PDB file of C-alpha atoms in Angstrom:
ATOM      1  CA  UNK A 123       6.339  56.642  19.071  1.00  0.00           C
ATOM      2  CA  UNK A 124       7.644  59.759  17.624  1.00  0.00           C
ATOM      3  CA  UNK A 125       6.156  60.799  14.061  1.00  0.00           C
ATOM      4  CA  UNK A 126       8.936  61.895  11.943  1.00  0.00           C
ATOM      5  CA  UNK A 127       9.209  65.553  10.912  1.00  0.00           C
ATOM      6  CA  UNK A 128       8.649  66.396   6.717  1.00  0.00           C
ATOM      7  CA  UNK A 129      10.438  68.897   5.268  1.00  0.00           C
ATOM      8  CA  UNK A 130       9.839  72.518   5.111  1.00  0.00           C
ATOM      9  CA  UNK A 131       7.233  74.282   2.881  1.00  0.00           C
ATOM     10  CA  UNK A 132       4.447  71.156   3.697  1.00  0.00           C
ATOM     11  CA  UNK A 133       4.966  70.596   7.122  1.00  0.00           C
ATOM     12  CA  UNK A 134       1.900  71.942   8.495  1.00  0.00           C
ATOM     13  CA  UNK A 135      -0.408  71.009   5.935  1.00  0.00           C
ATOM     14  CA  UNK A 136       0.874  67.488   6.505  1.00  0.00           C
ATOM     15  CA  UNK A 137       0.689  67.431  10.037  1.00  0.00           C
ATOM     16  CA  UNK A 138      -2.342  68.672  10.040  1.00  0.00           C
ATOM     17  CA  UNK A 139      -3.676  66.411   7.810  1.00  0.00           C
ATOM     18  CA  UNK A 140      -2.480  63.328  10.188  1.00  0.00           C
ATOM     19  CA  UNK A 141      -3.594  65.064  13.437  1.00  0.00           C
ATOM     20  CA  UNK A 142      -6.685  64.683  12.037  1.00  0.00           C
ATOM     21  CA  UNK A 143      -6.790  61.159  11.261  1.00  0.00           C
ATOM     22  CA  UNK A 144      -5.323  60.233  14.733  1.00  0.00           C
ATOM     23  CA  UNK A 145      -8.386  62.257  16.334  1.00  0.00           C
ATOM     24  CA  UNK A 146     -10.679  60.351  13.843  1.00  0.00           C
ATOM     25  CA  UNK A 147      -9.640  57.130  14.888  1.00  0.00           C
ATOM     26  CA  UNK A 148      -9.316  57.632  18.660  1.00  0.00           C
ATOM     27  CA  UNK A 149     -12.189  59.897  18.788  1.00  0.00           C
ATOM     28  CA  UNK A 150     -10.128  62.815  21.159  1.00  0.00           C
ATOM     29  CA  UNK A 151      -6.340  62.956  21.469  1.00  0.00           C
ATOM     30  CA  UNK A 152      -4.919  65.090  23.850  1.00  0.00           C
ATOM     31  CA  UNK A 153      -2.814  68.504  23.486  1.00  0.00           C
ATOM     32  CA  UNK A 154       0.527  66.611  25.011  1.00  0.00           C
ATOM     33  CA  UNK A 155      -0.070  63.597  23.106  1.00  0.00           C
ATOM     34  CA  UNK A 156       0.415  65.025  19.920  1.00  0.00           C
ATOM     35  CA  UNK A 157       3.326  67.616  20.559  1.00  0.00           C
ATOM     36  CA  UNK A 158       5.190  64.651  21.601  1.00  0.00           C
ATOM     37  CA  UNK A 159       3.962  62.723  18.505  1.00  0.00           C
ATOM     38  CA  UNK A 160       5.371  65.080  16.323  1.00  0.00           C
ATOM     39  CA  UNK A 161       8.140  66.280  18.186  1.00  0.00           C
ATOM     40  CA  UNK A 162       6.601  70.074  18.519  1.00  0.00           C
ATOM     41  CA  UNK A 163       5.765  72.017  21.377  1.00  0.00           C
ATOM     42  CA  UNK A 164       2.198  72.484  22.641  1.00  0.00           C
ATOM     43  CA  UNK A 165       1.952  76.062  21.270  1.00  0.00           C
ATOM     44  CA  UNK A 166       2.512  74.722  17.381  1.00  0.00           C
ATOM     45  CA  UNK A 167       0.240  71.842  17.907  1.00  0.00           C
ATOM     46  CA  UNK A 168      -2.705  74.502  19.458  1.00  0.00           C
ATOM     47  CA  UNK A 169      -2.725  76.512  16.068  1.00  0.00           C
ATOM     48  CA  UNK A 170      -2.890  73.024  14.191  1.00  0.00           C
ATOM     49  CA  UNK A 171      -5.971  72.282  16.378  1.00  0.00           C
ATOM     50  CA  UNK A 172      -7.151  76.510  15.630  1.00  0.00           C
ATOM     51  CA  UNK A 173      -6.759  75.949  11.874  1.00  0.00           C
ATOM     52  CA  UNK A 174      -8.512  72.692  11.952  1.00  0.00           C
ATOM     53  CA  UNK A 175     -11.501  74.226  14.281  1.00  0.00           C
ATOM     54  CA  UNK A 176     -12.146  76.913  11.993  1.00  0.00           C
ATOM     55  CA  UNK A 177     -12.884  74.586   8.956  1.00  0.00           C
ATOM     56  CA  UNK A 178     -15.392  72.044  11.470  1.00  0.00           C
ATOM     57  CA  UNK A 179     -13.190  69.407  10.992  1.00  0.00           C
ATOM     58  CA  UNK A 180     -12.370  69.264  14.768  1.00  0.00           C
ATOM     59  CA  UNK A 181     -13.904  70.450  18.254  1.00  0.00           C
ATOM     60  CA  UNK A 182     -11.718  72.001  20.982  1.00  0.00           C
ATOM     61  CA  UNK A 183     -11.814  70.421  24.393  1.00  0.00           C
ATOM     62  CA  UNK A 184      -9.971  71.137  27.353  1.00  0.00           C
ATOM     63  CA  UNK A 185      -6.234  69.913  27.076  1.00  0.00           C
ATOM     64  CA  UNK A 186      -7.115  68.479  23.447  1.00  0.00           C
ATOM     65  CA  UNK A 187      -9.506  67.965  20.697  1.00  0.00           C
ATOM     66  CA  UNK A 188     -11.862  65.644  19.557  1.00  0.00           C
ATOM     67  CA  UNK A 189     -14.550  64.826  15.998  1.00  0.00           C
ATOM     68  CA  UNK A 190     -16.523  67.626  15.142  1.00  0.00           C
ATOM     69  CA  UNK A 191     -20.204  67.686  14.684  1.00  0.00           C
ATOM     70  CA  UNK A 192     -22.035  64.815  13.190  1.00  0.00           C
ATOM     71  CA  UNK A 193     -25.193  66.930  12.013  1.00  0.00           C
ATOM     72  CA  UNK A 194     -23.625  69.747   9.928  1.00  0.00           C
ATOM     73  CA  UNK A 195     -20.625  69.534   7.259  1.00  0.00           C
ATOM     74  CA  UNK A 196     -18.081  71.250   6.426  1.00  0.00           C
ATOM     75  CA  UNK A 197     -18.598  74.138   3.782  1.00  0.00           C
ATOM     76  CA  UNK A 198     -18.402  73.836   0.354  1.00  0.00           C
ATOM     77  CA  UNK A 199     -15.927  75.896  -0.609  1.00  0.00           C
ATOM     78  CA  UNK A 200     -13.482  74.557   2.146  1.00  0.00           C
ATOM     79  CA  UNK A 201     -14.258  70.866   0.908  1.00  0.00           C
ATOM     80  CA  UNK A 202     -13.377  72.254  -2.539  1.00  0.00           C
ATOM     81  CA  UNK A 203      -9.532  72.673  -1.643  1.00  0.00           C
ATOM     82  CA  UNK A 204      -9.542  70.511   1.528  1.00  0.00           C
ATOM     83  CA  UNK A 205      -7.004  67.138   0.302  1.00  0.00           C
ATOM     84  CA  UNK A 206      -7.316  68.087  -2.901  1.00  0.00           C
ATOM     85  CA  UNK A 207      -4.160  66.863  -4.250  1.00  0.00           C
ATOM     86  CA  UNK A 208      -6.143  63.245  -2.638  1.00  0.00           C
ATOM     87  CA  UNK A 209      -8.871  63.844  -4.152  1.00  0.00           C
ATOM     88  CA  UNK A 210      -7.280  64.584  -8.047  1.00  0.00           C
ATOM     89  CA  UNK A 211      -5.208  61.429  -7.553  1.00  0.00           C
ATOM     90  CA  UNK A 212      -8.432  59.151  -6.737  1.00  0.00           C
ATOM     91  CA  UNK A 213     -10.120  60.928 -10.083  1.00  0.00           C
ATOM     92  CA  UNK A 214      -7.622  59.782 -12.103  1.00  0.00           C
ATOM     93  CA  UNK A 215      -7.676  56.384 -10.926  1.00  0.00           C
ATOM     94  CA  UNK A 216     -11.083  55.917 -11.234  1.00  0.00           C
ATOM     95  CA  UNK A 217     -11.172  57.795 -14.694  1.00  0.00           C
ATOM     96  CA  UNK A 218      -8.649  54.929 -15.988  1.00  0.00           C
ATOM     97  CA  UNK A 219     -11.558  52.459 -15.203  1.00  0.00           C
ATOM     98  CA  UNK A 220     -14.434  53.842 -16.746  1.00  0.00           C
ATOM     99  CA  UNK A 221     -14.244  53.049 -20.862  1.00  0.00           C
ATOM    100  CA  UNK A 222     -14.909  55.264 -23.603  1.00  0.00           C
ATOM    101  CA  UNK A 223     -18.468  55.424 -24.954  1.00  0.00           C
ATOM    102  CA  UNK A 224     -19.955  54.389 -21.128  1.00  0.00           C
ATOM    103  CA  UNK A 225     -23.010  55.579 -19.318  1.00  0.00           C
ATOM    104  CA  UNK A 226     -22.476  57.124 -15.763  1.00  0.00           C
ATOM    105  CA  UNK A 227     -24.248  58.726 -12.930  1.00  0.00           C
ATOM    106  CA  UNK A 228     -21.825  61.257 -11.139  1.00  0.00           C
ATOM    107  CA  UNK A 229     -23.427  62.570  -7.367  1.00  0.00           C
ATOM    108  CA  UNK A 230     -23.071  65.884  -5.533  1.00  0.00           C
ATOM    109  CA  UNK A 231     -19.533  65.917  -4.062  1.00  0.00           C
ATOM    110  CA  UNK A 232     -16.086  67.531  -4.544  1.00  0.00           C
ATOM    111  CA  UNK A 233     -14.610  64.377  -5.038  1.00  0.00           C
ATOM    112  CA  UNK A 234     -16.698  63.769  -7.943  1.00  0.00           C
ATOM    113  CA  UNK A 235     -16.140  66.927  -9.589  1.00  0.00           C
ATOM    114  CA  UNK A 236     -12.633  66.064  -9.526  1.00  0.00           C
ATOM    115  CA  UNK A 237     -13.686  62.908 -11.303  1.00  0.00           C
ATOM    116  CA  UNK A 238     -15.754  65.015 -13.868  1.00  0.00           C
ATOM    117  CA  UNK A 239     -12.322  66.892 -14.600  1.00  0.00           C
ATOM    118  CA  UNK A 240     -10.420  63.643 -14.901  1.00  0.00           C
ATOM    119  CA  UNK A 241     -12.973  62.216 -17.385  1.00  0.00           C
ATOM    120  CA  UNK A 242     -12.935  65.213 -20.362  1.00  0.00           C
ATOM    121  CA  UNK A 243     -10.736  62.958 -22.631  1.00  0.00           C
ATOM    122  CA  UNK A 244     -13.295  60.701 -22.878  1.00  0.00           C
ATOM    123  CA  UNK A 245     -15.166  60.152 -25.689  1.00  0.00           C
ATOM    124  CA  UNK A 246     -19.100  59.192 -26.320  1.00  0.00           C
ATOM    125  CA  UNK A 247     -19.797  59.082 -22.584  1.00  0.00           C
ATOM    126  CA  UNK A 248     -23.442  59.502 -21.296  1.00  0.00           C
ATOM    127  CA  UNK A 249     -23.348  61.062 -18.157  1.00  0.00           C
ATOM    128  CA  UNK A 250     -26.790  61.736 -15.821  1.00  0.00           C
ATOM    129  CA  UNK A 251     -26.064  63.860 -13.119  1.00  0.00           C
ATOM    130  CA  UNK A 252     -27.857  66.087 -10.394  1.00  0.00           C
ATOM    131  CA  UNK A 253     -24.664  68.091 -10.079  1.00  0.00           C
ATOM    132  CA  UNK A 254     -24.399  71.537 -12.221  1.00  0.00           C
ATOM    133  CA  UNK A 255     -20.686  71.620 -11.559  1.00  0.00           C
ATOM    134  CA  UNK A 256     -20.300  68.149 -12.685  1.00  0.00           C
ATOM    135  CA  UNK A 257     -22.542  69.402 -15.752  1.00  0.00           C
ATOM    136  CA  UNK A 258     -20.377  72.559 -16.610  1.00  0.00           C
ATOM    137  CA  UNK A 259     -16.636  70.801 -16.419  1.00  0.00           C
ATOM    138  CA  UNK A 260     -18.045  67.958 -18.851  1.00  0.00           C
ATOM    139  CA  UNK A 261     -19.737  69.907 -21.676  1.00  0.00           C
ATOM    140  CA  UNK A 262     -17.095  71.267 -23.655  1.00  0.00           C
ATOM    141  CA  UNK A 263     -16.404  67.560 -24.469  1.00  0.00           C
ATOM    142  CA  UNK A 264     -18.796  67.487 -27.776  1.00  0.00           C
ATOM    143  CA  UNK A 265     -18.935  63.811 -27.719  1.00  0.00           C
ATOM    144  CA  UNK A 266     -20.578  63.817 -24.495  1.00  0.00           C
ATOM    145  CA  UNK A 267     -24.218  63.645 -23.787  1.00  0.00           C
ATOM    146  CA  UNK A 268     -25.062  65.528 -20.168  1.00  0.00           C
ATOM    147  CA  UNK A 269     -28.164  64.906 -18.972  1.00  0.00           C
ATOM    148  CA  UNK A 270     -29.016  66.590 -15.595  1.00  0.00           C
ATOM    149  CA  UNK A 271     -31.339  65.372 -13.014  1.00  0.00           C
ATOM    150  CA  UNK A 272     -34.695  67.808 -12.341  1.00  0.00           C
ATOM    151  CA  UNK A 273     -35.305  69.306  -9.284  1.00  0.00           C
ATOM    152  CA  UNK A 274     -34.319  72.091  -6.315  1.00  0.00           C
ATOM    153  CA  UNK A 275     -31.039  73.812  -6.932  1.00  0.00           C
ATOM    154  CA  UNK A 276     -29.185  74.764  -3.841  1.00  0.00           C
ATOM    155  CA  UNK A 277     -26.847  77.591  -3.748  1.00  0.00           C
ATOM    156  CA  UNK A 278     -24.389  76.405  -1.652  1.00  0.00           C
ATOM    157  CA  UNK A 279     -23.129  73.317  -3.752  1.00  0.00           C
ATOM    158  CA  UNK A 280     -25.104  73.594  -7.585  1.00  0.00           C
ATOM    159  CA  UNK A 281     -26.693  70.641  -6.272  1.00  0.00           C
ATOM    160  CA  UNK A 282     -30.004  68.976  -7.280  1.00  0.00           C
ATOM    161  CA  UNK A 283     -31.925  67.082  -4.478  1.00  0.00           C
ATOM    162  CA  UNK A 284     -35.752  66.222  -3.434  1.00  0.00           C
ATOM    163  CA  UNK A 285     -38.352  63.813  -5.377  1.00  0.00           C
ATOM    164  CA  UNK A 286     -38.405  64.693  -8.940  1.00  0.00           C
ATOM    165  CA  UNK A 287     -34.515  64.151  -9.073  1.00  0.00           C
ATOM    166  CA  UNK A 288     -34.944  61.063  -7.300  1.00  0.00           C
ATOM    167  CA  UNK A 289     -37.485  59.755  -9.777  1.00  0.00           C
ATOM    168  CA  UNK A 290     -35.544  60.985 -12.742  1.00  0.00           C
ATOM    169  CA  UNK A 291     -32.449  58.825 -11.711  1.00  0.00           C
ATOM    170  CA  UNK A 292     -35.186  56.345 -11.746  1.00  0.00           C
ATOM    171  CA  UNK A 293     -35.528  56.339 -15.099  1.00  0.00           C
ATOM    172  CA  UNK A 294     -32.247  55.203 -16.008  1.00  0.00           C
ATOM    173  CA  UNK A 295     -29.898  51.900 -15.682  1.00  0.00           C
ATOM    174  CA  UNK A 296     -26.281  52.652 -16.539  1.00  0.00           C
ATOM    175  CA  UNK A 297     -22.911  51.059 -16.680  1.00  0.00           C
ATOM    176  CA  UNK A 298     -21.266  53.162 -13.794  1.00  0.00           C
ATOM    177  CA  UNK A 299     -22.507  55.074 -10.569  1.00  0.00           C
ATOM    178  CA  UNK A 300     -19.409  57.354  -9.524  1.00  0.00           C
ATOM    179  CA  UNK A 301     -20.451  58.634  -5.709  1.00  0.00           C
ATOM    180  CA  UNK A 302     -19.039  60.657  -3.052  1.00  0.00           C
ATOM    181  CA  UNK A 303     -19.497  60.337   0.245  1.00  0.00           C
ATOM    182  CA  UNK A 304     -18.762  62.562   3.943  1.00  0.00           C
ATOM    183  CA  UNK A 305     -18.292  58.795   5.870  1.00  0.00           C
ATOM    184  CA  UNK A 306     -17.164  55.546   6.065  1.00  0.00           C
ATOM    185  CA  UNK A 307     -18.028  54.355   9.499  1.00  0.00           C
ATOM    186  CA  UNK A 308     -15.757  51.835  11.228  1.00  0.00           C
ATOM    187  CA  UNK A 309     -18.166  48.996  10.899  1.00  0.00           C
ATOM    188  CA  UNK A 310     -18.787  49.716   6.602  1.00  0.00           C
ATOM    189  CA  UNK A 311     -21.539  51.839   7.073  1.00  0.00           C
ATOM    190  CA  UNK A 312     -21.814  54.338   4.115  1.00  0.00           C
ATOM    191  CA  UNK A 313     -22.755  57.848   6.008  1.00  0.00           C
ATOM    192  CA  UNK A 314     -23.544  61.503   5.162  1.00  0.00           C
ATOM    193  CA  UNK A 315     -25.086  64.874   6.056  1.00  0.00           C
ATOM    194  CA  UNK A 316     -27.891  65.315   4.027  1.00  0.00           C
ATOM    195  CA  UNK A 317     -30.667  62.991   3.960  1.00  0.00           C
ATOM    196  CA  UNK A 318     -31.942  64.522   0.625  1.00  0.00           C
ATOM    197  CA  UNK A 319     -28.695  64.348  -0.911  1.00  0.00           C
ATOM    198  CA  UNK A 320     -28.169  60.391   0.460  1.00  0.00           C
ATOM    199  CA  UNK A 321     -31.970  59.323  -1.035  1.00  0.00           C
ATOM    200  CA  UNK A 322     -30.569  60.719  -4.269  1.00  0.00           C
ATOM    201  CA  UNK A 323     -27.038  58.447  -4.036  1.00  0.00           C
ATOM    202  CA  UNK A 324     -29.224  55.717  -2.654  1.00  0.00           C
ATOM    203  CA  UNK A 325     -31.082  55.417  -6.321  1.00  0.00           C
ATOM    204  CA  UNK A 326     -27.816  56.178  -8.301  1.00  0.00           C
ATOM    205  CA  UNK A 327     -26.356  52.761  -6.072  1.00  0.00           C
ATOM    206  CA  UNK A 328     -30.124  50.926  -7.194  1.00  0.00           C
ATOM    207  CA  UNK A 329     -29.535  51.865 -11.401  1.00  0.00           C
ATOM    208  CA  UNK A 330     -26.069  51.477 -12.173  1.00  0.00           C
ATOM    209  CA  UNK A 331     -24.988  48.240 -13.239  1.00  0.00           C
ATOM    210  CA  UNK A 332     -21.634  49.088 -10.749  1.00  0.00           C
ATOM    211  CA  UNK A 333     -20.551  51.596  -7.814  1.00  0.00           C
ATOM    212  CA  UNK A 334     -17.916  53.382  -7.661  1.00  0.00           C
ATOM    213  CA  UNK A 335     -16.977  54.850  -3.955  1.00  0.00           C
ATOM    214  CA  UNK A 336     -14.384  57.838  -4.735  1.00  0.00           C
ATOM    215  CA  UNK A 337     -13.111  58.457  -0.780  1.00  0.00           C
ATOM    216  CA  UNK A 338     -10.220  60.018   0.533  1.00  0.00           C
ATOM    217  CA  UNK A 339      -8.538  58.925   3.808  1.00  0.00           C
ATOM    218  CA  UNK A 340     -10.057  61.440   6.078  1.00  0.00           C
ATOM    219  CA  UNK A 341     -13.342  59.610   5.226  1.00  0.00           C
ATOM    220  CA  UNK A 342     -13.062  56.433   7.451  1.00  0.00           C
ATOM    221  CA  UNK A 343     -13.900  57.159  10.762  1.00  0.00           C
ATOM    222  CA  UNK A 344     -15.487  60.031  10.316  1.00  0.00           C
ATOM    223  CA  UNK A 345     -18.809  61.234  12.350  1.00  0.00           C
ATOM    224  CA  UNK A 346     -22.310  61.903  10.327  1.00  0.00           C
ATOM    225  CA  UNK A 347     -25.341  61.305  10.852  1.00  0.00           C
ATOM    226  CA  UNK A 348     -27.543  59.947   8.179  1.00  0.00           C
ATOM    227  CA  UNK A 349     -27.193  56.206   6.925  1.00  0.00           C
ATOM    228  CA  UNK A 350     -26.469  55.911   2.880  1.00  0.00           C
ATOM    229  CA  UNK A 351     -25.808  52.278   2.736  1.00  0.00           C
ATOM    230  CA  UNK A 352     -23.217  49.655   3.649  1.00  0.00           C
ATOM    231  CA  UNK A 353     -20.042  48.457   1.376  1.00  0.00           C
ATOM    232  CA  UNK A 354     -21.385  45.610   0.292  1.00  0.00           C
ATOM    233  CA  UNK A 355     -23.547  47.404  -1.791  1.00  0.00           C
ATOM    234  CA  UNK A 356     -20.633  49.113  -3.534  1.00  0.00           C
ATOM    235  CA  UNK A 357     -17.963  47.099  -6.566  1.00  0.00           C
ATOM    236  CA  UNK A 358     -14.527  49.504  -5.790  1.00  0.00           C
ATOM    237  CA  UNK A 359     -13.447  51.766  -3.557  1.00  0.00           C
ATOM    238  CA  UNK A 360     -11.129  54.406  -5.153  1.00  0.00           C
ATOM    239  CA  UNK A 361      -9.002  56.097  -2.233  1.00  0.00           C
ATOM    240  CA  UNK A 362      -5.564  57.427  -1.477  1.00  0.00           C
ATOM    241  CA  UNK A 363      -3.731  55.263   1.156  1.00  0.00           C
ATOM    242  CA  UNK A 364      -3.997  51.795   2.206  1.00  0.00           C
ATOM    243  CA  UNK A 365      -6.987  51.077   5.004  1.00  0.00           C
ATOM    244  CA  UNK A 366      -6.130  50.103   8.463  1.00  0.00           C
ATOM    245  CA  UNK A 367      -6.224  46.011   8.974  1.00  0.00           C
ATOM    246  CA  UNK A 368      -9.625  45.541   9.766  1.00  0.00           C
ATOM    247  CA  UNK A 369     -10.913  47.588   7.381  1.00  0.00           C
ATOM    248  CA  UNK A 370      -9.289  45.701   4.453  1.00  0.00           C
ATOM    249  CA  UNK A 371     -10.900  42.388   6.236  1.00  0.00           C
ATOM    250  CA  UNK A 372     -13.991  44.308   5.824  1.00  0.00           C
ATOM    251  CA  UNK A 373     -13.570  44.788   2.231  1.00  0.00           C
ATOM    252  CA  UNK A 374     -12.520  41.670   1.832  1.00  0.00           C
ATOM    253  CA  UNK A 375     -15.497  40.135   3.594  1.00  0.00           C
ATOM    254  CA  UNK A 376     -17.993  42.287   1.151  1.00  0.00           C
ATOM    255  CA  UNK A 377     -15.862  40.952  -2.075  1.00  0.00           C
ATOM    256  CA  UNK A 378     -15.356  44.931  -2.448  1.00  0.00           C
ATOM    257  CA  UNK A 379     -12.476  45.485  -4.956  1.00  0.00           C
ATOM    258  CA  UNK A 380      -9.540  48.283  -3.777  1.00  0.00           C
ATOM    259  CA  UNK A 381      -7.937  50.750  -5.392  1.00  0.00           C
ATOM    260  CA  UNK A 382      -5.479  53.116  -4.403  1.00  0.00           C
ATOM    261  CA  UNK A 383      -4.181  56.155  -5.814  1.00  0.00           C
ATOM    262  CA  UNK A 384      -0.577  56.034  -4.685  1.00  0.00           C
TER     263      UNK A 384
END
């Protein structure tokens, strides 16, 4: 089945984008499948494949490519701008559902600091957090009260993780926990990278009175390696595009409400 060409000036961002959800749900595709998929030659689809390489979201093979590594993320500053037009559409959507004067918890993610950004018309909220980006696009909002978790910084991501932030979540029961997350496995298995960072998501999904799973598309299927939690433990999913068939049965199953930022 061919794949029909989009027009000029997003072309290869787009393909790109759906080269890599073809290799995330068949777990390798080959060179020749996808040039005649989108109607390219070979040499066009091997820089897609380069570009895609270079950021870790794919592996080169021989004759093709296949899901990169399931121990080590991509960086920070490439998730930043990586579907980010995605990413602001999901914020908004879940922005519309949280109310005025609520209290939130808002993880380490760049998904949720796209959230953060969608929320600064708010007014009253209480937000805990144990991100310091999260932190700095909320407090010019003087109605707001931040409150940030304790514990180790790390550079890469103004992230807090270990046990004091874990038992200062604790602490708390609020009306909304926003997370992020690297994975949605096939069979509803919540995954991610770090298993510091996933303790700390694990208490925000134990204290809020309902989760909120902010996810774009190039989550589901996705390899990592460290288990967060299943579906059923989580009220809405916020994403961009409708899930494949048994994935919505999945949803279904779990009485997990959908949302999606059109």
């Amino acid at each position: 089945m061919k794949v029909a060409k989009l027009g000029a000036g997003n072309n290869m961002n787009q393909r790109q984008k759906e080269i890599l959800t073809l290799v995330q749900h068949s777990g390798f595709v080959s060179i020749e499948t996808l040039a005649n998929s989108f109607d390219v030659t070979p040499q066009t689809i091997r820089r897609d494949i380069n570009s895609l390489c270079n950021q870790n979201l794919l592996t080169r093979y021989h004759g093709g490519a296949g899901l990169s590594s399931s121990v080590e993320n991509v960086e920070y500053a490439t998730r930043q701008i990586m579907f980010l037009q995605e990413k602001q559409r999901i914020a908004e959507l879940v922005a519309n559902h949280i109310p005025d004067r609520a209290s939130i918890f808002i993880n380490i993610g760049t998904t949720t600091e796209e959230v953060a950004k969608a929320l600064q018309n708010h007014i009253g909220l209480r937000i805990i957090t144990n991100n310091l980006n999260v932190a700095s696009i909320l407090r010019s909002n003087t109605s707001f009260e931040i409150i940030i978790a304790g514990g180790e910084v790390r550079q890469r991501d103004g992230g807090s993780t270990g046990e004091a932030t874990i038992d200062f979540i604790r602490q708390f029961k609020v009306d909304f926990g926003i997370i992020g997350i690297s994975s949605v496995d096939n069979d509803g298995t919540l995954l991610d990278f770090d298993y510091q960072e996933v303790r700390v998501s694990q208490a925000i999904i134990h204290n809020a009175r309902k989760v909120f799973l902010a996810a774009d598309s190039s989550k589901f299927g996705r390899s990592a390696m460290t288990r967060l939690g299943s579906l059923e433990q989580i009220d809405c999913l916020f994403t961009d595009s409708a899930p494949s068939e048994v994935f919505a049965e999945l949803l279904a199953r779990h009485k997990v409400q959908l949302e999606i930022a059109e």
